[in-house]
Coordinates of C-alpha atoms in Angstrom, one line a residue:
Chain A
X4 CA -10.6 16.8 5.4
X5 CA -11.7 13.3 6.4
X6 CA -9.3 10.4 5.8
X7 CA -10.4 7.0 3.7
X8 CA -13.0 5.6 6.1
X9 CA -13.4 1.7 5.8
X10 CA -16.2 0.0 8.2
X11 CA -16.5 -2.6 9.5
X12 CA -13.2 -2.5 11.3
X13 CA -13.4 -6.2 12.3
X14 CA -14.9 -9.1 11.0
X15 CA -15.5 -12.2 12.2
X16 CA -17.0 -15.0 9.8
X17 CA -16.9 -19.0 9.2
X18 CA -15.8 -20.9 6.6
X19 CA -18.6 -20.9 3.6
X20 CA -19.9 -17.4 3.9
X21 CA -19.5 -14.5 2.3
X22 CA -18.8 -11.0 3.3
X23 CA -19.0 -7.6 2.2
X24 CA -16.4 -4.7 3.2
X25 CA -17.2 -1.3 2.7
X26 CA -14.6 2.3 1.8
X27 CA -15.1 5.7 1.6
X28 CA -12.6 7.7 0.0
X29 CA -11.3 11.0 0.7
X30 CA -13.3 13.3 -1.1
X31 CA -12.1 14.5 -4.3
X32 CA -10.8 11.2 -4.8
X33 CA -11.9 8.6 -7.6
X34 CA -9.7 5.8 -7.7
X35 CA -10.1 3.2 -4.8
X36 CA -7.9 0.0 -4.5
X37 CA -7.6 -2.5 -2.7
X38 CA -5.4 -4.8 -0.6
X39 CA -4.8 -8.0 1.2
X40 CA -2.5 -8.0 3.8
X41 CA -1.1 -10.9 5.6
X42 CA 2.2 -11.9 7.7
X43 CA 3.2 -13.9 5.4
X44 CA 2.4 -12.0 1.9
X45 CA 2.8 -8.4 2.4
X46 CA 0.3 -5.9 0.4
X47 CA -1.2 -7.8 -2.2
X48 CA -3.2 -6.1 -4.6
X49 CA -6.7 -7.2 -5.3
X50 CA -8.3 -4.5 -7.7
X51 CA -8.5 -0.5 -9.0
X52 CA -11.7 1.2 -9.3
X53 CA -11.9 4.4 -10.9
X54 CA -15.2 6.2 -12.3
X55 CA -17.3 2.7 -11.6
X56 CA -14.8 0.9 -13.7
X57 CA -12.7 -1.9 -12.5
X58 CA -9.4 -0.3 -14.0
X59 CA -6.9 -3.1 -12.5
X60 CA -6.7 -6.4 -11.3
X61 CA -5.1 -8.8 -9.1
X62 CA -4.3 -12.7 -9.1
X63 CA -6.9 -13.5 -6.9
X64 CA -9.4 -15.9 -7.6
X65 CA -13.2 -14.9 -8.5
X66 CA -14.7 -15.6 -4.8
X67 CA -13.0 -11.3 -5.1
X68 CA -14.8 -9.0 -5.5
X69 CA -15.7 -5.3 -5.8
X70 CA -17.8 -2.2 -7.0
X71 CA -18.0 1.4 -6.8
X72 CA -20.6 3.8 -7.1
X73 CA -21.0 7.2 -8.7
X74 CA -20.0 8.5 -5.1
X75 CA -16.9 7.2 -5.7
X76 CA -17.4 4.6 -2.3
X77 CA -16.9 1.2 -3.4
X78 CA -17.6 -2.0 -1.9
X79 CA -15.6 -5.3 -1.7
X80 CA -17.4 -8.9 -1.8
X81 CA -15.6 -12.3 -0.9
X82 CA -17.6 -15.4 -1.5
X83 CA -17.7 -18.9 -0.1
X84 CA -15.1 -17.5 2.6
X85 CA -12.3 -19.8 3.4
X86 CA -9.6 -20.0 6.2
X87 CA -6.9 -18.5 4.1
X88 CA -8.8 -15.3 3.6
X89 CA -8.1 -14.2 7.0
X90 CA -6.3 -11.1 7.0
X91 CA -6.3 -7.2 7.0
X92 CA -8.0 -5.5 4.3
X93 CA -6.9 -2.1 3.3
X94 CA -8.5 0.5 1.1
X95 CA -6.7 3.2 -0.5
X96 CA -8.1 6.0 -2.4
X97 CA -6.2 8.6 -4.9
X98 CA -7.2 11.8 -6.9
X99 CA -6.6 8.8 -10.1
X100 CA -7.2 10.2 -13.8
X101 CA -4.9 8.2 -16.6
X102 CA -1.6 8.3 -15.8
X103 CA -1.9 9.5 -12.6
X104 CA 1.2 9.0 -10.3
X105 CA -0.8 10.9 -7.0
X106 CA -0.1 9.0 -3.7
X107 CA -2.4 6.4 -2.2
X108 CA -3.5 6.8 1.3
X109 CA -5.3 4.2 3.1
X110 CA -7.9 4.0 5.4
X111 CA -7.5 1.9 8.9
X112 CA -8.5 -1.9 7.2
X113 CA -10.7 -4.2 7.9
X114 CA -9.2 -7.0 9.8
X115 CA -11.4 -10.0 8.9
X116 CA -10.9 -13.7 10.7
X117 CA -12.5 -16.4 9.6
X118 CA -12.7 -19.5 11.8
Chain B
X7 CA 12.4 -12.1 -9.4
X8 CA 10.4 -10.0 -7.1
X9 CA 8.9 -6.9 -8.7
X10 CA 10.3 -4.8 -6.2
X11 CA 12.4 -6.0 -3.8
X12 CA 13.5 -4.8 0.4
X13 CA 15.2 -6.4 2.9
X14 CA 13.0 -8.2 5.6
X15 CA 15.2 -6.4 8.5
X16 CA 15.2 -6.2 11.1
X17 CA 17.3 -3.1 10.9
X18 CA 18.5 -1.8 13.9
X19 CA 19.9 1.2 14.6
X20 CA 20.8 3.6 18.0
X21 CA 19.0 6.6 18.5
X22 CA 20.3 9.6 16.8
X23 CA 21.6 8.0 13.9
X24 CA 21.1 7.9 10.2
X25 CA 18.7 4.7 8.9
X26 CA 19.3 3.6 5.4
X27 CA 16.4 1.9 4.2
X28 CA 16.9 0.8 0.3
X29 CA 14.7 -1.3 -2.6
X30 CA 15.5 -2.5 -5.9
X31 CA 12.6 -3.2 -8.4
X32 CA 12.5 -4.8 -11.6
X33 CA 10.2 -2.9 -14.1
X34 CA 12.9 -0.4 -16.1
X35 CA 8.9 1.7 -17.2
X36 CA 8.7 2.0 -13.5
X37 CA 7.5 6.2 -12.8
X38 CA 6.8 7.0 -9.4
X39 CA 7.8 5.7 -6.3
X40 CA 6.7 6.2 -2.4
X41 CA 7.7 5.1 0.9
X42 CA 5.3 4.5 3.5
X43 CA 5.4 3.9 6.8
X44 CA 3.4 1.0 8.9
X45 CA 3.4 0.9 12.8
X46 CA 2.3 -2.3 14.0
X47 CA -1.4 -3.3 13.7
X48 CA -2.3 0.1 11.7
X49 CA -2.5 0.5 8.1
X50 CA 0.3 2.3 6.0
X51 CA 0.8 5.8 5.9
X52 CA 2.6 8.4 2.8
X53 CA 6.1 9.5 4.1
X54 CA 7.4 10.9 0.9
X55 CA 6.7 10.6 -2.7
X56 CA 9.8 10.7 -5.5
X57 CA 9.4 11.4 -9.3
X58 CA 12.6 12.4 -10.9
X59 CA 16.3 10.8 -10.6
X60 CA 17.9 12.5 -7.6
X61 CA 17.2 13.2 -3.9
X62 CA 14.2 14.9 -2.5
X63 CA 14.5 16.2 0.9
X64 CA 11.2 16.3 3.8
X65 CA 12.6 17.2 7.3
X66 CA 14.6 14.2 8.5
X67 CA 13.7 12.3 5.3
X68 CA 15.2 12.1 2.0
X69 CA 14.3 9.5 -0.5
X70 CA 16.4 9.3 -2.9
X71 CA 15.9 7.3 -6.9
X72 CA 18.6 6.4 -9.3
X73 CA 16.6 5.0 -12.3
X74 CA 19.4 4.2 -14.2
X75 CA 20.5 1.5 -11.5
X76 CA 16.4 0.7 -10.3
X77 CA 16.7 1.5 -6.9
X78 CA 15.1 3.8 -4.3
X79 CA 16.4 4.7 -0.9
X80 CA 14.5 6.2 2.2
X81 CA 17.3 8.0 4.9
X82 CA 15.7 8.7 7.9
X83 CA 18.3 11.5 9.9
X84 CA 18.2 11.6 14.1
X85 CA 16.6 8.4 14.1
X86 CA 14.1 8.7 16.8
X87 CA 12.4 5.7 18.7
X88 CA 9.2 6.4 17.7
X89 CA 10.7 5.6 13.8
X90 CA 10.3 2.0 14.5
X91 CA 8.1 0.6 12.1
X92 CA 8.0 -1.6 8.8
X93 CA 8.7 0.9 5.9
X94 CA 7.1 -0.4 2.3
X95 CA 8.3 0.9 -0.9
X96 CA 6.0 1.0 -3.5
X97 CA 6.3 1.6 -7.2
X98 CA 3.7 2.4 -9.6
X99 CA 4.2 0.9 -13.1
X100 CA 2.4 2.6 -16.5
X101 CA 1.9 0.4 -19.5
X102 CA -0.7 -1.4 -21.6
X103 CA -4.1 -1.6 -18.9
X104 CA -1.6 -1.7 -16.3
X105 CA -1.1 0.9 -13.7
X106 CA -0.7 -0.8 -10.6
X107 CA 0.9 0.3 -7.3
X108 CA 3.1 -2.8 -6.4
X109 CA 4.9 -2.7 -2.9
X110 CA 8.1 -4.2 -1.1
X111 CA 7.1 -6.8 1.6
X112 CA 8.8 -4.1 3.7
X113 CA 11.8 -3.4 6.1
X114 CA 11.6 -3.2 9.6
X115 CA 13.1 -0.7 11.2
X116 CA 14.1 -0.6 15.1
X117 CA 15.5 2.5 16.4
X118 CA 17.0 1.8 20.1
X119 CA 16.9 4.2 22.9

């Protein structure tokens, strides 16, 4: 069975524009989530997808954010790009459902540096 | 006070012997809890997954969750070098429209040969 598949793996953008990050879960799965890492933060979570529904979200500002489709892949945007929003970017996806306490599992990131 | 809370590390301990990795978190609705493991420059990967107050054994892991105190432990038995890593602890909260997996900034572990 595949793994969570996020593309592209790295990113390299300036200050001002925007960019769009891409995750395929494991099949089966509906619930996709997102996360910033950085040195200094840890995992901080941005948003929860399940069913094309934003489910949960973050304390990140509104240049975040993100989509799914009835495949269940979703899609992260971040507008007007700025240095602070260099970091890894990790998708994870789960079986989901209310309630649900299945495991995440996360694909390999998206390791995005803006300059 | 941190939702849920590990120490930075570095832990270090000599091949062969047991690591204690612990967290503490905050929200008493707290229901499920995982430990992950992250080697350097990859992204986190499912070690085990607890439920229930008590210990729950997978080959030279046991995590282990006392709800009553808030606190979840990983033991990691014949520590091997290949254990070093950061280990996150994560804990899924249910409640209201939230239902977020929150995680530990993570402990890192360094086995020594």
């Amino acid at each position: 069975k595949a793994g969570v598949t996020q593309t592209p793996r790295y990113l390299i953008k300036t200050r001002g524009q925007q960019v769009t990050l891409s995750c395929s879960p494991i099949s089966g799965h509906r619930s996709v989530s997102w996360y910033q890492q950085t040195p200094g933060q840890g995992l901080q979570f941005l948003f929860e997808y399940f069913s094309e529904t934003q489910r949960n979200k973050g304390n990140f500002p509104g240049r975040f954010s993100g989509r799914q489709f009835s495949n269940s892949r979703s899609e992260m945007n971040v507008s007007t790009l700025e240095l602070g929003d260099s970091a890894l970017y990790l998708c994870a996806s789960s079986l989901g459902g209310v309630g649900s306490n299945q495991p995440q599992h996360f694909g390999d990131g998206t390791r995005l540096s803006i300059l | 006070q941190k939702e849920v809370e590990q120490n930075s590390g570095p832990l270090s301990v000599p091949e062969g012997a047991i690591a204690s990795l612990n967290c503490t978190y905050s929200d008493r609705v707290s229901q499920s809890f995982f430990w992950y493991r992250q080697y350097s420059g990859k992204s986190p990967e499912l070690i085990m997954s607890i439920y229930s107050n008590g210990d729950k054994e997978d080959g030279r892991f046991t995590a282990q969750l006392n709800k009553a105190s808030q606190y979840v432990s990983l033991l990691i038995r014949d520590s091997q070098p290949s254990d070093s890593a950061t280990y996150l602890c994560a804990v899924r909260n249910y409640g209201g429209a939230t239902n977020k997996l929150i995680f530990g900034t993570g402990t890192l572990l360094a086995v020594q040969p």
